[in-house]
CSV table of C-alpha atoms in Angstrom, one decimal:
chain,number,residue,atom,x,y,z
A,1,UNK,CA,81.8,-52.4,4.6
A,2,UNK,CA,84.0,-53.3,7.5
A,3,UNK,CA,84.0,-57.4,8.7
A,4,UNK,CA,82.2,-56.3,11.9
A,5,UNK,CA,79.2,-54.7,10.2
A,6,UNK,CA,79.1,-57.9,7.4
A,7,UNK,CA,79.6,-60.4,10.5
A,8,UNK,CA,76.4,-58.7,11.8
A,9,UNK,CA,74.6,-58.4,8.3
A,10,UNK,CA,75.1,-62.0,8.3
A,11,UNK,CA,74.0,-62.9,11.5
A,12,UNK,CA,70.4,-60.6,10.9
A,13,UNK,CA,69.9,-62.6,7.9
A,14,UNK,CA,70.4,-65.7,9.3
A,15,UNK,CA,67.9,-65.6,11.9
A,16,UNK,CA,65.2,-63.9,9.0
A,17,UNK,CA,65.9,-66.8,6.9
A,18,UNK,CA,65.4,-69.3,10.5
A,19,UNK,CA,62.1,-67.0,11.5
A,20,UNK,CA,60.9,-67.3,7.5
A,21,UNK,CA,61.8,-71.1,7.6
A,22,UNK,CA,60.2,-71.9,11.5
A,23,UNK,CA,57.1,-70.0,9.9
A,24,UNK,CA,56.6,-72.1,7.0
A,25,UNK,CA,56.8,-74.9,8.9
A,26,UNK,CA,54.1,-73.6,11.3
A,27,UNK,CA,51.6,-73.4,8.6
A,28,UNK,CA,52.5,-75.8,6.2
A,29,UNK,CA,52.7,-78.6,9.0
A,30,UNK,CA,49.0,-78.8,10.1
A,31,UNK,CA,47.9,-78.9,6.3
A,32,UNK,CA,50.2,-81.6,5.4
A,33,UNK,CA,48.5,-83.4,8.4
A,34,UNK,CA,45.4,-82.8,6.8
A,35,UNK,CA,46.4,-84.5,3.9
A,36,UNK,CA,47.6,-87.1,5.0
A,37,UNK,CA,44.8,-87.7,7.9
A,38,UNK,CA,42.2,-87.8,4.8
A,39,UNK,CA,43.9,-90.3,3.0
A,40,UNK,CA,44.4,-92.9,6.5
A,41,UNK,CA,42.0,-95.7,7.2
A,42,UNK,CA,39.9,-95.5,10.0
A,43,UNK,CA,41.1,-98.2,11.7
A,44,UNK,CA,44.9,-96.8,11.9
A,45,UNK,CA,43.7,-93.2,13.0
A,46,UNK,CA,42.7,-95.1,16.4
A,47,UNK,CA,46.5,-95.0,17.2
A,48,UNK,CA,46.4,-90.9,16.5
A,49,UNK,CA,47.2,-88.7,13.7
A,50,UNK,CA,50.8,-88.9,11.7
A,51,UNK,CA,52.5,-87.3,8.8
A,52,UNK,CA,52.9,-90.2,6.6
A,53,UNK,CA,50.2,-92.7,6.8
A,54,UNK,CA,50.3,-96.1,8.0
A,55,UNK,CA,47.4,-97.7,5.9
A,56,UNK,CA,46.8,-96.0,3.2
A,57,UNK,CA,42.8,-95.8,1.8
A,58,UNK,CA,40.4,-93.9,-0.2
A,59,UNK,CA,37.4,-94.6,1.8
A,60,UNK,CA,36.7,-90.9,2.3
A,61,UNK,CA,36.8,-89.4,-0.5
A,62,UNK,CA,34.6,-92.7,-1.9
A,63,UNK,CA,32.1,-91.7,0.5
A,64,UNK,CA,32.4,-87.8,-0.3
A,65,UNK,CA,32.1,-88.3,-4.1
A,66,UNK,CA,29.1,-91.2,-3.2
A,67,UNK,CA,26.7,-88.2,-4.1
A,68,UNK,CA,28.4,-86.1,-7.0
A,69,UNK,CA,25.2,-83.9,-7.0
A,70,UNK,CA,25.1,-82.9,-3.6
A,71,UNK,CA,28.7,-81.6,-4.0
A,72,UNK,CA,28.1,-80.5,-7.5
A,73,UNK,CA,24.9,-78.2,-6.1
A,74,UNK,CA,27.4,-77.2,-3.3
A,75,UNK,CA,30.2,-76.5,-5.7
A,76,UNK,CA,28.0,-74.4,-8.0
A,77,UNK,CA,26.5,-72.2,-5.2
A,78,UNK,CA,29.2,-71.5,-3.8
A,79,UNK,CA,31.7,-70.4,-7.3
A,80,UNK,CA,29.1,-68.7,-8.7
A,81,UNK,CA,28.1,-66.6,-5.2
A,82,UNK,CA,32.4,-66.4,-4.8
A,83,UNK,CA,32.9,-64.8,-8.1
A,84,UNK,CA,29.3,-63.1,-9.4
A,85,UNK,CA,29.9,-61.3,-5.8
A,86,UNK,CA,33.5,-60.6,-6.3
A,87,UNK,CA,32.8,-59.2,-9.4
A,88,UNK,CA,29.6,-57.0,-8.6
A,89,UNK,CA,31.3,-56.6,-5.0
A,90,UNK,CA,34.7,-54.9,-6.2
A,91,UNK,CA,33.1,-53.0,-9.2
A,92,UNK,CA,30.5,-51.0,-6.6
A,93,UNK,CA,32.6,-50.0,-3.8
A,94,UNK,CA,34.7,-49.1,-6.9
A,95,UNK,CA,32.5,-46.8,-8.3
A,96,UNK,CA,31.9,-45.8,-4.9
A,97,UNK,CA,35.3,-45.1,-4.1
A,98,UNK,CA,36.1,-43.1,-7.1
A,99,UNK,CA,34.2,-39.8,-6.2
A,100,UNK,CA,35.1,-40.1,-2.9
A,101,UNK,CA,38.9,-39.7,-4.2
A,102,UNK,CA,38.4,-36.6,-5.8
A,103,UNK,CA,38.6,-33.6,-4.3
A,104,UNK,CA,36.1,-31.7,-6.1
A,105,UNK,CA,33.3,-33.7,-4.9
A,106,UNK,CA,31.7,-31.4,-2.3
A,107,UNK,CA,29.7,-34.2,-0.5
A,108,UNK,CA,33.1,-36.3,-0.4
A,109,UNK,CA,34.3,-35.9,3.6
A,110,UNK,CA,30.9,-36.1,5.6
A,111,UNK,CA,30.1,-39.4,3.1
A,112,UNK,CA,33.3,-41.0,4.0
A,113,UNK,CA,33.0,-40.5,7.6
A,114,UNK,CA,29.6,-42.1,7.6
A,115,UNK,CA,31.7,-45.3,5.3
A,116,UNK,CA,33.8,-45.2,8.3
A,117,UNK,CA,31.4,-44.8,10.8
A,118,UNK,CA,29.3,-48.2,9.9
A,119,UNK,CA,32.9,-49.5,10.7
A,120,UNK,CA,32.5,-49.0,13.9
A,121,UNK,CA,29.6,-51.5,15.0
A,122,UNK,CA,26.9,-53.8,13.1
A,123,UNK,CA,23.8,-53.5,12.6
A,124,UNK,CA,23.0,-56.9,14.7
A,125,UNK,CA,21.8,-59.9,13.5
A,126,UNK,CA,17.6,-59.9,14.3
A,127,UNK,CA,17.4,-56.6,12.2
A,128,UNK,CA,19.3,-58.1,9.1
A,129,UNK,CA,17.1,-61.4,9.6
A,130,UNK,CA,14.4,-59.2,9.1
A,131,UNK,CA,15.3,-56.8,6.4
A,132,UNK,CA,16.7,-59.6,3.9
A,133,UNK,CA,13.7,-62.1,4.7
A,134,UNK,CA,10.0,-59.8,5.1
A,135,UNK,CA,11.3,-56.7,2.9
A,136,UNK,CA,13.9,-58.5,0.6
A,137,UNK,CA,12.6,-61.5,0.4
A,138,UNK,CA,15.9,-63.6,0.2
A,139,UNK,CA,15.4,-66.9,2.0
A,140,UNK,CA,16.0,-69.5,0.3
A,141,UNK,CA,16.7,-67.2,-2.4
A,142,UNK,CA,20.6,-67.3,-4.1
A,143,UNK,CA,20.6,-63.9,-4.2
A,144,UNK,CA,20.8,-63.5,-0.4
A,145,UNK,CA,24.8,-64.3,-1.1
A,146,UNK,CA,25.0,-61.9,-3.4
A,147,UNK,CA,22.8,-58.5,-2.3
A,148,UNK,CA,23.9,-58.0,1.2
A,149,UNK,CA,27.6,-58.2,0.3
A,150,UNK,CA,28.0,-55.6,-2.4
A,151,UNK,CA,29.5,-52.9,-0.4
A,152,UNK,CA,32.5,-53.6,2.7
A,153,UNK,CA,33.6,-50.5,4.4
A,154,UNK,CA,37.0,-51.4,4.8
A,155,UNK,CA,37.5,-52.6,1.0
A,156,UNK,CA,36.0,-48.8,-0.1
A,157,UNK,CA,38.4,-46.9,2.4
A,158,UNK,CA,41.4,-49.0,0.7
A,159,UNK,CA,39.8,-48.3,-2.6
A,160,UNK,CA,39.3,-44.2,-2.2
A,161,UNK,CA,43.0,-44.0,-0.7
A,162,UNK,CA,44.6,-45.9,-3.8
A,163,UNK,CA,42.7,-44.0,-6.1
A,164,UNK,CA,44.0,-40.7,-4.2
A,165,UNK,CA,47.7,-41.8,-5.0
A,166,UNK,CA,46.8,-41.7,-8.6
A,167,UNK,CA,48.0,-38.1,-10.3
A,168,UNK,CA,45.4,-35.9,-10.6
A,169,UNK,CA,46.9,-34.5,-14.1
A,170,UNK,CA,45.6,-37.5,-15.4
A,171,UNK,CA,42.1,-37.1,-15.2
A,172,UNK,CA,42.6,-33.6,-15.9
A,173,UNK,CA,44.5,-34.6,-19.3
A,174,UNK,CA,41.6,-37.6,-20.1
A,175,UNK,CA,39.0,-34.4,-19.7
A,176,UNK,CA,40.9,-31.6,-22.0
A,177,UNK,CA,40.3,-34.5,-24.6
A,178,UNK,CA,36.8,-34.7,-24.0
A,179,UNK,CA,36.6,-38.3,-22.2
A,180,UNK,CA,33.6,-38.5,-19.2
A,181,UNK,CA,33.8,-39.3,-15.9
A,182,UNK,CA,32.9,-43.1,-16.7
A,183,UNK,CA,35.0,-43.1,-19.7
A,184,UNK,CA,38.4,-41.6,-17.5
A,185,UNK,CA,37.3,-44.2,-14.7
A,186,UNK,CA,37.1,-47.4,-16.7
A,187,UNK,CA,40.3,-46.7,-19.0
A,188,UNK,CA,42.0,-44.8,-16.7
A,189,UNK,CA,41.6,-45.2,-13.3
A,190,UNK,CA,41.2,-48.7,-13.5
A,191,UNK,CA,44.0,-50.1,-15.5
A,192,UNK,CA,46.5,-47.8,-13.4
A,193,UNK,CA,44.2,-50.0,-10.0
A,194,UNK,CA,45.4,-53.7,-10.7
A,195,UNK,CA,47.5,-54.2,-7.4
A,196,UNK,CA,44.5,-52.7,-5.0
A,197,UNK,CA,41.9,-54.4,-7.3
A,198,UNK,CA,43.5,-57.5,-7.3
A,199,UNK,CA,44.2,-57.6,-3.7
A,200,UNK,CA,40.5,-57.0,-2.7
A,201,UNK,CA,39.2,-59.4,-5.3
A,202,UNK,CA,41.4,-61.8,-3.1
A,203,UNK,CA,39.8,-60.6,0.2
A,204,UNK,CA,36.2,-60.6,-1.3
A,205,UNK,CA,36.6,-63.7,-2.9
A,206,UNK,CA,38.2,-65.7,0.2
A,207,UNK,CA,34.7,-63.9,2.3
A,208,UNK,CA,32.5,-65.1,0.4
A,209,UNK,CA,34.3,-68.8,-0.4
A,210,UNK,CA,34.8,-69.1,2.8
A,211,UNK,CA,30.9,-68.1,4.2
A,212,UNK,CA,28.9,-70.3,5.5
A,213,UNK,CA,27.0,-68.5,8.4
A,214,UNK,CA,24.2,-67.5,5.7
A,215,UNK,CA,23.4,-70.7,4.4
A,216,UNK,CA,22.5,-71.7,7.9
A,217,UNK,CA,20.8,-68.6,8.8
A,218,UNK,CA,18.9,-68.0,5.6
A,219,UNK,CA,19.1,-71.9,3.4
A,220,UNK,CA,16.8,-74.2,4.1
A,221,UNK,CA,16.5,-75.6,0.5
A,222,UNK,CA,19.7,-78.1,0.2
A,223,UNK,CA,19.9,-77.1,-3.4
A,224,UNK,CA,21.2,-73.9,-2.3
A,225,UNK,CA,23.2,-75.1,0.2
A,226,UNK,CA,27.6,-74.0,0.0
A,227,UNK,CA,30.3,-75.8,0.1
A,228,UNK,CA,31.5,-74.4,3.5
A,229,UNK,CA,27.8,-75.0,5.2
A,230,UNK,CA,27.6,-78.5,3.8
A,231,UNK,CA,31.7,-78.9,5.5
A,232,UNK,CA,30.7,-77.5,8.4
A,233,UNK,CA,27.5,-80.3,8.5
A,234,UNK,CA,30.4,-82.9,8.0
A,235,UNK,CA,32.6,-81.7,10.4
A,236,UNK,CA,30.0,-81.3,13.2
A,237,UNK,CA,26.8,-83.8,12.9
A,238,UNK,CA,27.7,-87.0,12.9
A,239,UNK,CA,24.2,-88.1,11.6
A,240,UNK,CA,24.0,-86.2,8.7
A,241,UNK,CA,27.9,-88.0,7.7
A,242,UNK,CA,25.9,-91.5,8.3
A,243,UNK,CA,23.5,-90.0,6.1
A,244,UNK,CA,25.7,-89.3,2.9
A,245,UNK,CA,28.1,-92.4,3.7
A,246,UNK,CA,25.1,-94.7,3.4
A,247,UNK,CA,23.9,-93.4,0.2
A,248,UNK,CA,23.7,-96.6,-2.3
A,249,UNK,CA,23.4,-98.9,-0.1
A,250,UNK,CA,20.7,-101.3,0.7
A,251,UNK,CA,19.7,-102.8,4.0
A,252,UNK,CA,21.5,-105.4,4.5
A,253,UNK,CA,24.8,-103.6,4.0
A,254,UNK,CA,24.4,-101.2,6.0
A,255,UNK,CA,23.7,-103.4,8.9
A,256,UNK,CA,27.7,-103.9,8.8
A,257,UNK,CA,28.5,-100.2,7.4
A,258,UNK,CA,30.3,-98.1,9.5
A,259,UNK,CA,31.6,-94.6,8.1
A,260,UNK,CA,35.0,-93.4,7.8
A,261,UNK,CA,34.0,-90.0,10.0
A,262,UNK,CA,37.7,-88.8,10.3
A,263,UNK,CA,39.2,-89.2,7.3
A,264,UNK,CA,35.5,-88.3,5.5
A,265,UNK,CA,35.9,-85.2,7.8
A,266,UNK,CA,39.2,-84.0,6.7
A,267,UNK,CA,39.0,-85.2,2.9
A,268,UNK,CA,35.9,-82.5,2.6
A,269,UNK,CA,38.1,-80.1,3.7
A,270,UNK,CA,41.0,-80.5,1.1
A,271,UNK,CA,37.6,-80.9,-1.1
A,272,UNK,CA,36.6,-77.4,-0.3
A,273,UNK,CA,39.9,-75.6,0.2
A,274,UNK,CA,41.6,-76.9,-3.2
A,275,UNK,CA,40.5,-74.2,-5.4
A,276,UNK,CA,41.5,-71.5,-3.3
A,277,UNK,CA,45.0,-73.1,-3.4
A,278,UNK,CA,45.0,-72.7,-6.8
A,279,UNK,CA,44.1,-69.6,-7.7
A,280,UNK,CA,46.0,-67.8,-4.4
A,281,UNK,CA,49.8,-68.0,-6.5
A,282,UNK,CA,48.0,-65.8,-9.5
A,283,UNK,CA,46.8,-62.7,-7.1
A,284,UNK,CA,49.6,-63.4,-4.5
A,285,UNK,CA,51.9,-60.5,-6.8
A,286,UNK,CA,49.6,-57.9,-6.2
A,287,UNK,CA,48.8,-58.7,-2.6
A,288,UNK,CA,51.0,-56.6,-0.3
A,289,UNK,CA,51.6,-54.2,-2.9
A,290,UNK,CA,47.6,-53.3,-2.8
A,291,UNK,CA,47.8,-53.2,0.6
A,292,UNK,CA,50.9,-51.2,1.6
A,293,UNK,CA,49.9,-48.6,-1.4
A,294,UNK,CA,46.5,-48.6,-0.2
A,295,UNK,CA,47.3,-47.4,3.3
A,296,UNK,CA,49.5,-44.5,2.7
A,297,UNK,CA,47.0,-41.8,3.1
A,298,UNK,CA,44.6,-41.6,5.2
């Protein structure tokens, strides 16, 4: 390699490494801000918002964790709708997406185009009001976070294509031994389908942690309430954060209570964002490998 040509490998990975680094710093910034606005008092956050906090206090997450089992119902909803739905989710539009893979299914190109075609605009909101509360009977009901998710166009067109990359001699080996369709597809198909699986159980799993639109369109019960609708109440209604701040205390105390709103605002949302943090690193390996094998074909 001559000097000129390492001079400019050099110089290309230098500025990747400053466009990687800048990056970071765009996106890890604001949450660090977070942080650190949810652990200021109120009274400091009247000079504005800062990386390392002036006065430090715990006022906000006192006031959050004032009511364990509003948080705990919120918690419960929403893990249980996140991974019962992830699981059911990814293991129907699997099943879905395994026929339309194979070539020898002669219904296989019309049904895809109509998967592709319900890609192309929604159904609207009144109708789905109406389907999932007179003929489905799901408000108030958990299991309107659950039913109309199972199937995501996009997620099944990823799904067929990956499972189109797989060698056909394969099935054709697991049926000379005599294996079924659903035998070749559970121990077959799917073990050789971690990075695509993994990758939408990410994207499916995010959705639905991150949903709140149907608690407020279909929840009126606040047992059933998720963690994102009952952020979203913090965040935006200033009565209902007087509500849960005053929680255990009597009259006379809260003649003189005022609630930390800011720092009660940004605490619930390292509250509700924390798991997600966690579990990202384990399915982050799998993540653009699902997506870029996923995509080859069309």
């Amino acid at each position: 390699m001559s000097v000129r040509r390492a001079k400019r490998v050099n110089y290309v990975t230098f500025i990747n490494i400053f466009f990687v680094i800048f990056c970071l710093l765009l996106f890890v910034l604001p949450f660090l801000l977070v942080i650190a606005i949810s652990f200021t008092d109120e009274s400091a956050l009247a000079e504005g918002y800062k990386l390392i906090p002036e006065k430090f206090s715990l006022e906000g997450y006192k006031v959050i964790f004032r009511n364990p089992t509003r948080l705990f119902n919120a918690y419960t909803v929403t893990t249980l709708q996140s991974f019962l739905g992830t699981f059911v989710g990814v293991l129907v539009m699997a099943l879905c997406a395994y026929p339309l893979s194979r070539k020898s299914f002669k219904w296989r190109k019309p049904i895809t185009f109509y998967v592709f075609f319900t890609m192309l605009f929604g159904g609207g909101l009144i109708p789905s009001y109406l389907l999932n509360t007179q003929y489905l009977n799901l408000r108030n009901n958990f299991w309107i976070y659950i039913l109309p998710f199972m199937a995501n166009a996009f997620y099944l067109i990823i799904l067929r294509t990956f499972f189109q990359g797989i060698s056909i001699s394969l099935v054709e080996a697991a049926k000379i031994d005599g294996a079924s369709e659903l035998r070749t597809f559970f121990q077959i198909i799917l073990p050789l389908s971690k990075p695509v699986l993994a990758t939408i159980s990410l994207l499916y799993l995010l959705d639905r942690w991150n949903d709140w639109f149907t608690s407020l369109v279909y929840i009126t019960d606040d047992r059933l309430f998720s963690l994102q609708y009952l952020m979203q109440k913090v965040l935006r209604e200033l009565e209902f954060i007087k509500q849960v701040a005053s929680e255990g205390y009597n009259v006379v105390e809260l003649d003189n209570f005022k609630p930390p709103s800011e720092s009660m605002r940004f605490g619930m949302c390292i509250v509700a964002a924390g798991p997600m943090l966690l579990i990202f690193p384990f399915f982050q390996k799998y993540f653009v490998k699902g997506l870029t094998v996923g995509s080859i074909k069309g």
